[in-house]
């Protein structure tokens, strides 16, 4: 530690730290544009000039290392004169159009101009004007306002790993842009809107919609991937206006994926949002009161129950439901007498479900992703599934981590890979088994069962290479993505990867679907487990079995049969055949409009409260940012009333936290196994040589809200060429 | 666009001079090689160089737009660069400029209709002792008079 002094305040600093870092920590304000704590130091804006004792000229605080005994003055006449002069230079070319600029009121330049700018300028010549670029449907540009801090360029190069923006031309002719007209491809590009200290890069969907000072800010949790990024939902007069990141160093740092940032448009711009309960009468859906709709639903379900038994009723929910909703849904279903409840709608192999851990996830912290030095990604299109996890892994890669990727499709990785294998669907298991066998041979600490399993496997050079990668290094991990977890033989893949992780002494993780797969597991929205993991003696049906049977009555919560289930034709057919389809949904799709008997309008994420459990097992509760639209209601309230109408016990909840408290109580009393056990497959043989479907869920098709965000959909088409 | 075998070989020769993880170092010579071959730098040529060096496309655009000796649009077959700095000015380059513009019928920054000549104004090319001077392609022509300019231009095919 070094002792330094800033503005007469004695401070302790680490060796190698810059003045601005020490000042920031101590709460001393130094103005800046180009410096950002998450980006490299450019020192090109010169706004942070400060005076240092015994140095004749002012120095940039962002690029000057502290030295023992250093005395820094940020407010001295020399420092202020320098900062004022820099401000005057910047304002030569910056237009004074704050009244029509979206950044007005939240602009670093505007703020500092008030603090450091002169009220008159000596400059009388023409100002330069720069053509605006079209960089896609998410980001609007006004390049004349650019002050060339290059934060956006550095973000692309350093953080996103996809250098799309650059500074072309020289001197007066320098411009920030893509040079050729193109949309940004990066799935985290929206962050440059936050990074831009002026109004050059703005949110296109939010453009001219509102002023920063009119907005109310609500803390919330992003609802589209299993990281649970922290966000602020900005609202005005009960309308969601935009979403911005909330800093959380252990999850999303200061970033947010475009999916989480722009998904709100799926709420505000959706054309098929429903806000009135409906029941089918004479073949047509008719708007009715909640009372009528709910009694109709209960009557329908009771009829099916008495005719075909409770086992003829099934419930499906997407992993976007909150933990409270999942808990209540299973409580209603189990109250009626059916264990047929599932949320794992994109998974297709459940043969290992009895061995599942308490909830799938990762056995390390998200922040640790950047600390591993050896990683194996299995079927994991990381940048498209959890974009911000990709940024962490990229940091590890830049620190020298060796990363291997094995997948069924060619994904784009924005970091260097040590090994990159794309294999056919039926080659994945032999490949993993080969790696396991190399490790078994090296270690020898395996049970007879495992030995027998791998007996017939021949090792080749590829296996040895990948195994060697996992045998070296200090911190290793294996992570599985959607293509592995949705594989028709996912159970064997899980089994083998767990074995490899154990043999290689590596961390292990599954990056799951939606924001709340873990929460839905804990709440017991599963056919084989009750709340808090208690085993069901005679498990109910998985979604596949429900659709195959098919069910006489289906209860769908946030599920669109066309899009949310791995086998959508089967889902459509099941919906068509069921006598009773009760849909809890914010939107009315074609299949539901045609076949649902009761439609109960529920609220999407910003209008809902609840708890998501992320992939680490971190519980994060959030409150509604706006009131429900029209007559729609949060699903937990609907389920509570359903429970009461069925005259089930224990549905007296008055708030969502009470629901959560009951689940937590269950958890405290539960003594069920939280770890799960290793599943040993009977054989590694492939099921058949039939054609196999290998598909990914597109990044902007993961749930009903995202699918309705027009700008996100447009951004896919504009970058596909 | 694919690099021609010749261009590829020349660029690869430059690449041997730099560490394998710093291929970007060969960017400027690579762009010259492409410009010599094509006459200017179309976007496809820049993309091809970027892909060959394994650097982002935008990094090549940045370098190509930074330097004035790279042409991003088609120019004439012969590039006439006339110096108009102090030494040449004192030795009468304005006469040469007038003569060139008259004879070719173009201004600075333009190409003749037949596509043969491109005329540009440049800063000092360090041949002051024999001012006025111009550079045509890679050759310096010094102590210029209008008659000498005519002879030089006539000799070019």
PDB file of C-alpha atoms in Angstrom, chain A residues 466-700:
ATOM      1  CA  UNK A 466      -9.398 -33.017 -24.820  1.00  0.00           C
ATOM      2  CA  UNK A 467      -8.586 -35.073 -21.740  1.00  0.00           C
ATOM      3  CA  UNK A 468      -5.075 -33.602 -21.614  1.00  0.00           C
ATOM      4  CA  UNK A 469      -6.630 -30.152 -21.523  1.00  0.00           C
ATOM      5  CA  UNK A 470      -8.648 -31.141 -18.485  1.00  0.00           C
ATOM      6  CA  UNK A 471      -5.691 -32.787 -16.790  1.00  0.00           C
ATOM      7  CA  UNK A 472      -3.637 -29.607 -16.825  1.00  0.00           C
ATOM      8  CA  UNK A 473      -4.345 -26.251 -15.222  1.00  0.00           C
ATOM      9  CA  UNK A 474      -5.452 -25.410 -11.699  1.00  0.00           C
ATOM     10  CA  UNK A 475      -9.117 -24.460 -11.914  1.00  0.00           C
ATOM     11  CA  UNK A 476     -11.117 -26.554 -14.320  1.00  0.00           C
ATOM     12  CA  UNK A 477     -14.757 -26.703 -15.207  1.00  0.00           C
ATOM     13  CA  UNK A 478     -17.181 -28.431 -17.528  1.00  0.00           C
ATOM     14  CA  UNK A 479     -20.358 -26.658 -18.479  1.00  0.00           C
ATOM     15  CA  UNK A 480     -23.320 -27.882 -20.483  1.00  0.00           C
ATOM     16  CA  UNK A 481     -25.549 -25.749 -22.660  1.00  0.00           C
ATOM     17  CA  UNK A 482     -28.882 -26.203 -24.342  1.00  0.00           C
ATOM     18  CA  UNK A 483     -27.773 -28.537 -27.121  1.00  0.00           C
ATOM     19  CA  UNK A 484     -26.409 -30.965 -24.535  1.00  0.00           C
ATOM     20  CA  UNK A 485     -29.302 -30.633 -22.087  1.00  0.00           C
ATOM     21  CA  UNK A 486     -31.955 -30.898 -24.817  1.00  0.00           C
ATOM     22  CA  UNK A 487     -30.217 -33.810 -26.518  1.00  0.00           C
ATOM     23  CA  UNK A 488     -32.420 -36.925 -26.921  1.00  0.00           C
ATOM     24  CA  UNK A 489     -29.857 -38.743 -24.762  1.00  0.00           C
ATOM     25  CA  UNK A 490     -29.152 -35.921 -22.370  1.00  0.00           C
ATOM     26  CA  UNK A 491     -29.147 -38.339 -19.427  1.00  0.00           C
ATOM     27  CA  UNK A 492     -26.089 -40.153 -20.745  1.00  0.00           C
ATOM     28  CA  UNK A 493     -24.416 -36.846 -21.592  1.00  0.00           C
ATOM     29  CA  UNK A 494     -25.028 -35.584 -18.063  1.00  0.00           C
ATOM     30  CA  UNK A 495     -23.773 -38.843 -16.648  1.00  0.00           C
ATOM     31  CA  UNK A 496     -20.561 -38.850 -18.680  1.00  0.00           C
ATOM     32  CA  UNK A 497     -19.800 -35.173 -18.138  1.00  0.00           C
ATOM     33  CA  UNK A 498     -20.315 -35.584 -14.396  1.00  0.00           C
ATOM     34  CA  UNK A 499     -17.962 -38.527 -14.449  1.00  0.00           C
ATOM     35  CA  UNK A 500     -15.382 -36.492 -16.366  1.00  0.00           C
ATOM     36  CA  UNK A 501     -15.780 -33.609 -13.929  1.00  0.00           C
ATOM     37  CA  UNK A 502     -15.233 -35.936 -10.981  1.00  0.00           C
ATOM     38  CA  UNK A 503     -12.202 -37.618 -12.542  1.00  0.00           C
ATOM     39  CA  UNK A 504     -10.668 -34.327 -13.637  1.00  0.00           C
ATOM     40  CA  UNK A 505     -11.505 -32.731 -10.303  1.00  0.00           C
ATOM     41  CA  UNK A 506     -13.345 -30.035 -12.226  1.00  0.00           C
ATOM     42  CA  UNK A 507     -16.302 -27.851 -11.390  1.00  0.00           C
ATOM     43  CA  UNK A 508     -19.535 -28.727 -13.129  1.00  0.00           C
ATOM     44  CA  UNK A 509     -22.498 -26.758 -14.338  1.00  0.00           C
ATOM     45  CA  UNK A 510     -25.619 -26.855 -16.473  1.00  0.00           C
ATOM     46  CA  UNK A 511     -26.832 -23.563 -17.899  1.00  0.00           C
ATOM     47  CA  UNK A 512     -30.571 -24.025 -17.812  1.00  0.00           C
ATOM     48  CA  UNK A 513     -33.522 -22.619 -19.756  1.00  0.00           C
ATOM     49  CA  UNK A 514     -35.393 -19.505 -18.822  1.00  0.00           C
ATOM     50  CA  UNK A 515     -34.874 -17.399 -15.722  1.00  0.00           C
ATOM     51  CA  UNK A 516     -36.257 -19.863 -13.208  1.00  0.00           C
ATOM     52  CA  UNK A 517     -35.620 -23.507 -13.975  1.00  0.00           C
ATOM     53  CA  UNK A 518     -33.974 -23.766 -10.574  1.00  0.00           C
ATOM     54  CA  UNK A 519     -36.913 -22.083  -8.829  1.00  0.00           C
ATOM     55  CA  UNK A 520     -39.432 -24.325 -10.552  1.00  0.00           C
ATOM     56  CA  UNK A 521     -37.443 -27.363  -9.399  1.00  0.00           C
ATOM     57  CA  UNK A 522     -37.311 -26.129  -5.820  1.00  0.00           C
ATOM     58  CA  UNK A 523     -41.028 -25.339  -5.890  1.00  0.00           C
ATOM     59  CA  UNK A 524     -41.767 -28.832  -7.111  1.00  0.00           C
ATOM     60  CA  UNK A 525     -43.222 -28.122 -10.539  1.00  0.00           C
ATOM     61  CA  UNK A 526     -42.107 -31.606 -11.497  1.00  0.00           C
ATOM     62  CA  UNK A 527     -43.867 -34.942 -11.828  1.00  0.00           C
ATOM     63  CA  UNK A 528     -41.392 -36.782  -9.583  1.00  0.00           C
ATOM     64  CA  UNK A 529     -40.574 -34.237  -6.896  1.00  0.00           C
ATOM     65  CA  UNK A 530     -42.710 -32.173  -4.551  1.00  0.00           C
ATOM     66  CA  UNK A 531     -41.818 -28.796  -3.177  1.00  0.00           C
ATOM     67  CA  UNK A 532     -38.310 -28.696  -1.645  1.00  0.00           C
ATOM     68  CA  UNK A 533     -37.331 -31.887  -3.383  1.00  0.00           C
ATOM     69  CA  UNK A 534     -39.460 -34.499  -1.570  1.00  0.00           C
ATOM     70  CA  UNK A 535     -39.784 -37.624  -3.691  1.00  0.00           C
ATOM     71  CA  UNK A 536     -43.124 -38.640  -5.144  1.00  0.00           C
ATOM     72  CA  UNK A 537     -43.801 -42.337  -4.551  1.00  0.00           C
ATOM     73  CA  UNK A 538     -45.577 -42.821  -7.834  1.00  0.00           C
ATOM     74  CA  UNK A 539     -44.302 -40.050 -10.142  1.00  0.00           C
ATOM     75  CA  UNK A 540     -46.682 -38.274 -12.454  1.00  0.00           C
ATOM     76  CA  UNK A 541     -46.126 -37.813 -16.159  1.00  0.00           C
ATOM     77  CA  UNK A 542     -43.437 -35.735 -17.816  1.00  0.00           C
ATOM     78  CA  UNK A 543     -44.596 -33.296 -20.466  1.00  0.00           C
ATOM     79  CA  UNK A 544     -43.707 -35.811 -23.155  1.00  0.00           C
ATOM     80  CA  UNK A 545     -45.842 -38.497 -21.582  1.00  0.00           C
ATOM     81  CA  UNK A 546     -48.675 -36.043 -21.025  1.00  0.00           C
ATOM     82  CA  UNK A 547     -48.698 -35.033 -24.681  1.00  0.00           C
ATOM     83  CA  UNK A 548     -48.340 -38.620 -25.859  1.00  0.00           C
ATOM     84  CA  UNK A 549     -51.187 -39.953 -23.741  1.00  0.00           C
ATOM     85  CA  UNK A 550     -52.863 -37.287 -24.264  1.00  0.00           C
ATOM     86  CA  UNK A 551     -54.433 -35.510 -21.308  1.00  0.00           C
ATOM     87  CA  UNK A 552     -58.168 -34.958 -21.041  1.00  0.00           C
ATOM     88  CA  UNK A 553     -57.546 -31.566 -19.463  1.00  0.00           C
ATOM     89  CA  UNK A 554     -54.503 -29.329 -19.801  1.00  0.00           C
ATOM     90  CA  UNK A 555     -53.593 -26.400 -17.633  1.00  0.00           C
ATOM     91  CA  UNK A 556     -51.075 -24.192 -19.449  1.00  0.00           C
ATOM     92  CA  UNK A 557     -49.263 -21.382 -17.687  1.00  0.00           C
ATOM     93  CA  UNK A 558     -47.185 -19.057 -19.880  1.00  0.00           C
ATOM     94  CA  UNK A 559     -46.981 -21.837 -22.445  1.00  0.00           C
ATOM     95  CA  UNK A 560     -47.662 -21.265 -26.120  1.00  0.00           C
ATOM     96  CA  UNK A 561     -48.025 -24.713 -27.669  1.00  0.00           C
ATOM     97  CA  UNK A 562     -46.553 -23.472 -30.950  1.00  0.00           C
ATOM     98  CA  UNK A 563     -43.278 -22.256 -29.504  1.00  0.00           C
ATOM     99  CA  UNK A 564     -42.565 -23.247 -25.938  1.00  0.00           C
ATOM    100  CA  UNK A 565     -42.381 -27.023 -26.157  1.00  0.00           C
ATOM    101  CA  UNK A 566     -39.600 -29.045 -27.788  1.00  0.00           C
ATOM    102  CA  UNK A 567     -42.153 -31.060 -29.744  1.00  0.00           C
ATOM    103  CA  UNK A 568     -44.592 -28.398 -30.895  1.00  0.00           C
ATOM    104  CA  UNK A 569     -46.644 -30.592 -33.271  1.00  0.00           C
ATOM    105  CA  UNK A 570     -47.357 -32.955 -30.357  1.00  0.00           C
ATOM    106  CA  UNK A 571     -48.243 -29.988 -28.165  1.00  0.00           C
ATOM    107  CA  UNK A 572     -50.619 -28.619 -30.780  1.00  0.00           C
ATOM    108  CA  UNK A 573     -52.242 -32.022 -31.215  1.00  0.00           C
ATOM    109  CA  UNK A 574     -52.628 -32.493 -27.472  1.00  0.00           C
ATOM    110  CA  UNK A 575     -54.222 -29.081 -27.098  1.00  0.00           C
ATOM    111  CA  UNK A 576     -56.597 -29.942 -29.887  1.00  0.00           C
ATOM    112  CA  UNK A 577     -57.582 -33.281 -28.386  1.00  0.00           C
ATOM    113  CA  UNK A 578     -57.992 -32.199 -24.788  1.00  0.00           C
ATOM    114  CA  UNK A 579     -61.561 -31.730 -23.593  1.00  0.00           C
ATOM    115  CA  UNK A 580     -60.561 -28.867 -21.367  1.00  0.00           C
ATOM    116  CA  UNK A 581     -57.713 -26.446 -22.014  1.00  0.00           C
ATOM    117  CA  UNK A 582     -57.232 -23.794 -19.359  1.00  0.00           C
ATOM    118  CA  UNK A 583     -54.648 -21.252 -20.462  1.00  0.00           C
ATOM    119  CA  UNK A 584     -53.060 -18.762 -18.100  1.00  0.00           C
ATOM    120  CA  UNK A 585     -51.368 -16.452 -20.561  1.00  0.00           C
ATOM    121  CA  UNK A 586     -50.692 -12.789 -21.217  1.00  0.00           C
ATOM    122  CA  UNK A 587     -51.060 -13.300 -24.973  1.00  0.00           C
ATOM    123  CA  UNK A 588     -53.504 -15.174 -27.160  1.00  0.00           C
ATOM    124  CA  UNK A 589     -51.794 -17.177 -29.872  1.00  0.00           C
ATOM    125  CA  UNK A 590     -53.499 -18.990 -32.724  1.00  0.00           C
ATOM    126  CA  UNK A 591     -53.559 -22.406 -31.068  1.00  0.00           C
ATOM    127  CA  UNK A 592     -54.944 -21.056 -27.818  1.00  0.00           C
ATOM    128  CA  UNK A 593     -57.510 -18.895 -29.592  1.00  0.00           C
ATOM    129  CA  UNK A 594     -58.716 -21.962 -31.423  1.00  0.00           C
ATOM    130  CA  UNK A 595     -58.633 -24.589 -28.690  1.00  0.00           C
ATOM    131  CA  UNK A 596     -58.546 -23.003 -25.243  1.00  0.00           C
ATOM    132  CA  UNK A 597     -61.767 -23.361 -23.271  1.00  0.00           C
ATOM    133  CA  UNK A 598     -60.857 -20.855 -20.623  1.00  0.00           C
ATOM    134  CA  UNK A 599     -58.321 -18.079 -21.104  1.00  0.00           C
ATOM    135  CA  UNK A 600     -57.129 -16.364 -17.943  1.00  0.00           C
ATOM    136  CA  UNK A 601     -55.105 -13.213 -18.666  1.00  0.00           C
ATOM    137  CA  UNK A 602     -51.988 -13.110 -16.491  1.00  0.00           C
ATOM    138  CA  UNK A 603     -49.246 -10.526 -16.311  1.00  0.00           C
ATOM    139  CA  UNK A 604     -45.780 -10.608 -17.907  1.00  0.00           C
ATOM    140  CA  UNK A 605     -42.650  -9.858 -15.897  1.00  0.00           C
ATOM    141  CA  UNK A 606     -42.822  -6.086 -15.318  1.00  0.00           C
ATOM    142  CA  UNK A 607     -46.377  -6.339 -13.991  1.00  0.00           C
ATOM    143  CA  UNK A 608     -45.629  -9.269 -11.758  1.00  0.00           C
ATOM    144  CA  UNK A 609     -43.930  -9.845  -8.452  1.00  0.00           C
ATOM    145  CA  UNK A 610     -42.123 -12.910  -7.300  1.00  0.00           C
ATOM    146  CA  UNK A 611     -38.808 -14.663  -6.957  1.00  0.00           C
ATOM    147  CA  UNK A 612     -36.390 -16.132  -9.450  1.00  0.00           C
ATOM    148  CA  UNK A 613     -33.682 -18.567  -8.428  1.00  0.00           C
ATOM    149  CA  UNK A 614     -30.738 -18.261 -10.759  1.00  0.00           C
ATOM    150  CA  UNK A 615     -28.335 -20.902 -11.990  1.00  0.00           C
ATOM    151  CA  UNK A 616     -26.115 -20.428  -8.922  1.00  0.00           C
ATOM    152  CA  UNK A 617     -29.097 -21.011  -6.623  1.00  0.00           C
ATOM    153  CA  UNK A 618     -29.333 -17.319  -5.728  1.00  0.00           C
ATOM    154  CA  UNK A 619     -32.852 -16.259  -4.715  1.00  0.00           C
ATOM    155  CA  UNK A 620     -33.800 -12.826  -6.003  1.00  0.00           C
ATOM    156  CA  UNK A 621     -37.216 -11.321  -5.349  1.00  0.00           C
ATOM    157  CA  UNK A 622     -38.692  -8.476  -7.308  1.00  0.00           C
ATOM    158  CA  UNK A 623     -41.797  -6.341  -7.191  1.00  0.00           C
ATOM    159  CA  UNK A 624     -44.065  -5.204  -9.975  1.00  0.00           C
ATOM    160  CA  UNK A 625     -42.931  -2.038 -11.750  1.00  0.00           C
ATOM    161  CA  UNK A 626     -46.351  -1.200 -13.164  1.00  0.00           C
ATOM    162  CA  UNK A 627     -49.924  -2.214 -12.433  1.00  0.00           C
ATOM    163  CA  UNK A 628     -51.439  -5.075 -14.440  1.00  0.00           C
ATOM    164  CA  UNK A 629     -52.892  -4.003 -17.772  1.00  0.00           C
ATOM    165  CA  UNK A 630     -56.676  -4.042 -17.905  1.00  0.00           C
ATOM    166  CA  UNK A 631     -58.189  -6.928 -16.009  1.00  0.00           C
ATOM    167  CA  UNK A 632     -55.119  -9.147 -16.164  1.00  0.00           C
ATOM    168  CA  UNK A 633     -53.822 -10.481 -12.854  1.00  0.00           C
ATOM    169  CA  UNK A 634     -50.532 -11.952 -11.635  1.00  0.00           C
ATOM    170  CA  UNK A 635     -50.635 -15.720 -12.023  1.00  0.00           C
ATOM    171  CA  UNK A 636     -50.017 -16.339  -8.315  1.00  0.00           C
ATOM    172  CA  UNK A 637     -53.317 -14.583  -7.506  1.00  0.00           C
ATOM    173  CA  UNK A 638     -55.182 -16.579 -10.148  1.00  0.00           C
ATOM    174  CA  UNK A 639     -53.775 -19.846  -8.819  1.00  0.00           C
ATOM    175  CA  UNK A 640     -54.610 -18.877  -5.259  1.00  0.00           C
ATOM    176  CA  UNK A 641     -58.258 -18.301  -6.198  1.00  0.00           C
ATOM    177  CA  UNK A 642     -58.304 -21.536  -8.196  1.00  0.00           C
ATOM    178  CA  UNK A 643     -57.104 -23.347  -5.081  1.00  0.00           C
ATOM    179  CA  UNK A 644     -59.870 -21.758  -3.053  1.00  0.00           C
ATOM    180  CA  UNK A 645     -62.540 -22.578  -5.617  1.00  0.00           C
ATOM    181  CA  UNK A 646     -61.424 -26.209  -5.534  1.00  0.00           C
ATOM    182  CA  UNK A 647     -61.907 -25.880  -1.776  1.00  0.00           C
ATOM    183  CA  UNK A 648     -58.353 -27.003  -1.143  1.00  0.00           C
ATOM    184  CA  UNK A 649     -56.694 -26.325   2.188  1.00  0.00           C
ATOM    185  CA  UNK A 650     -53.895 -23.845   2.595  1.00  0.00           C
ATOM    186  CA  UNK A 651     -54.701 -21.283  -0.069  1.00  0.00           C
ATOM    187  CA  UNK A 652     -55.242 -18.347   2.251  1.00  0.00           C
ATOM    188  CA  UNK A 653     -52.218 -16.411   0.970  1.00  0.00           C
ATOM    189  CA  UNK A 654     -52.589 -12.678   0.898  1.00  0.00           C
ATOM    190  CA  UNK A 655     -49.320 -11.838  -0.765  1.00  0.00           C
ATOM    191  CA  UNK A 656     -46.614 -13.459  -2.828  1.00  0.00           C
ATOM    192  CA  UNK A 657     -44.074 -13.264   0.041  1.00  0.00           C
ATOM    193  CA  UNK A 658     -46.437 -15.465   2.097  1.00  0.00           C
ATOM    194  CA  UNK A 659     -46.270 -18.087  -0.630  1.00  0.00           C
ATOM    195  CA  UNK A 660     -42.516 -17.893  -0.595  1.00  0.00           C
ATOM    196  CA  UNK A 661     -42.458 -18.118   3.190  1.00  0.00           C
ATOM    197  CA  UNK A 662     -44.419 -21.374   3.027  1.00  0.00           C
ATOM    198  CA  UNK A 663     -41.948 -22.787   0.505  1.00  0.00           C
ATOM    199  CA  UNK A 664     -39.032 -21.727   2.688  1.00  0.00           C
ATOM    200  CA  UNK A 665     -40.661 -23.459   5.647  1.00  0.00           C
ATOM    201  CA  UNK A 666     -40.905 -26.654   3.587  1.00  0.00           C
ATOM    202  CA  UNK A 667     -37.231 -26.283   2.737  1.00  0.00           C
ATOM    203  CA  UNK A 668     -36.208 -25.958   6.371  1.00  0.00           C
ATOM    204  CA  UNK A 669     -38.081 -29.076   7.314  1.00  0.00           C
ATOM    205  CA  UNK A 670     -37.002 -31.042   4.302  1.00  0.00           C
ATOM    206  CA  UNK A 671     -34.270 -33.619   4.660  1.00  0.00           C
ATOM    207  CA  UNK A 672     -34.244 -34.653   1.002  1.00  0.00           C
ATOM    208  CA  UNK A 673     -30.967 -35.175  -0.775  1.00  0.00           C
ATOM    209  CA  UNK A 674     -29.772 -31.866  -2.232  1.00  0.00           C
ATOM    210  CA  UNK A 675     -26.795 -33.196  -4.164  1.00  0.00           C
ATOM    211  CA  UNK A 676     -28.341 -35.777  -6.400  1.00  0.00           C
ATOM    212  CA  UNK A 677     -26.620 -38.969  -7.341  1.00  0.00           C
ATOM    213  CA  UNK A 678     -24.614 -40.133 -10.256  1.00  0.00           C
ATOM    214  CA  UNK A 679     -26.765 -41.853 -12.832  1.00  0.00           C
ATOM    215  CA  UNK A 680     -25.158 -44.849 -14.446  1.00  0.00           C
ATOM    216  CA  UNK A 681     -26.638 -45.538 -17.879  1.00  0.00           C
ATOM    217  CA  UNK A 682     -27.348 -49.171 -18.797  1.00  0.00           C
ATOM    218  CA  UNK A 683     -25.435 -48.809 -22.006  1.00  0.00           C
ATOM    219  CA  UNK A 684     -23.831 -46.132 -24.153  1.00  0.00           C
ATOM    220  CA  UNK A 685     -25.406 -47.501 -27.304  1.00  0.00           C
ATOM    221  CA  UNK A 686     -27.338 -45.116 -29.471  1.00  0.00           C
ATOM    222  CA  UNK A 687     -31.078 -45.514 -29.647  1.00  0.00           C
ATOM    223  CA  UNK A 688     -31.257 -45.839 -33.397  1.00  0.00           C
ATOM    224  CA  UNK A 689     -29.833 -44.662 -36.668  1.00  0.00           C
ATOM    225  CA  UNK A 690     -32.947 -42.694 -37.454  1.00  0.00           C
ATOM    226  CA  UNK A 691     -32.805 -39.099 -38.491  1.00  0.00           C
ATOM    227  CA  UNK A 692     -32.306 -36.882 -35.495  1.00  0.00           C
ATOM    228  CA  UNK A 693     -33.369 -33.310 -35.126  1.00  0.00           C
ATOM    229  CA  UNK A 694     -30.668 -30.925 -33.919  1.00  0.00           C
ATOM    230  CA  UNK A 695     -32.069 -27.482 -33.307  1.00  0.00           C
ATOM    231  CA  UNK A 696     -31.424 -24.551 -31.121  1.00  0.00           C
ATOM    232  CA  UNK A 697     -33.978 -22.212 -29.721  1.00  0.00           C
ATOM    233  CA  UNK A 698     -33.163 -18.901 -31.347  1.00  0.00           C
ATOM    234  CA  UNK A 699     -31.836 -16.258 -28.947  1.00  0.00           C
ATOM    235  CA  UNK A 700     -34.943 -14.124 -29.333  1.00  0.00           C
TER     236      UNK A 700
END
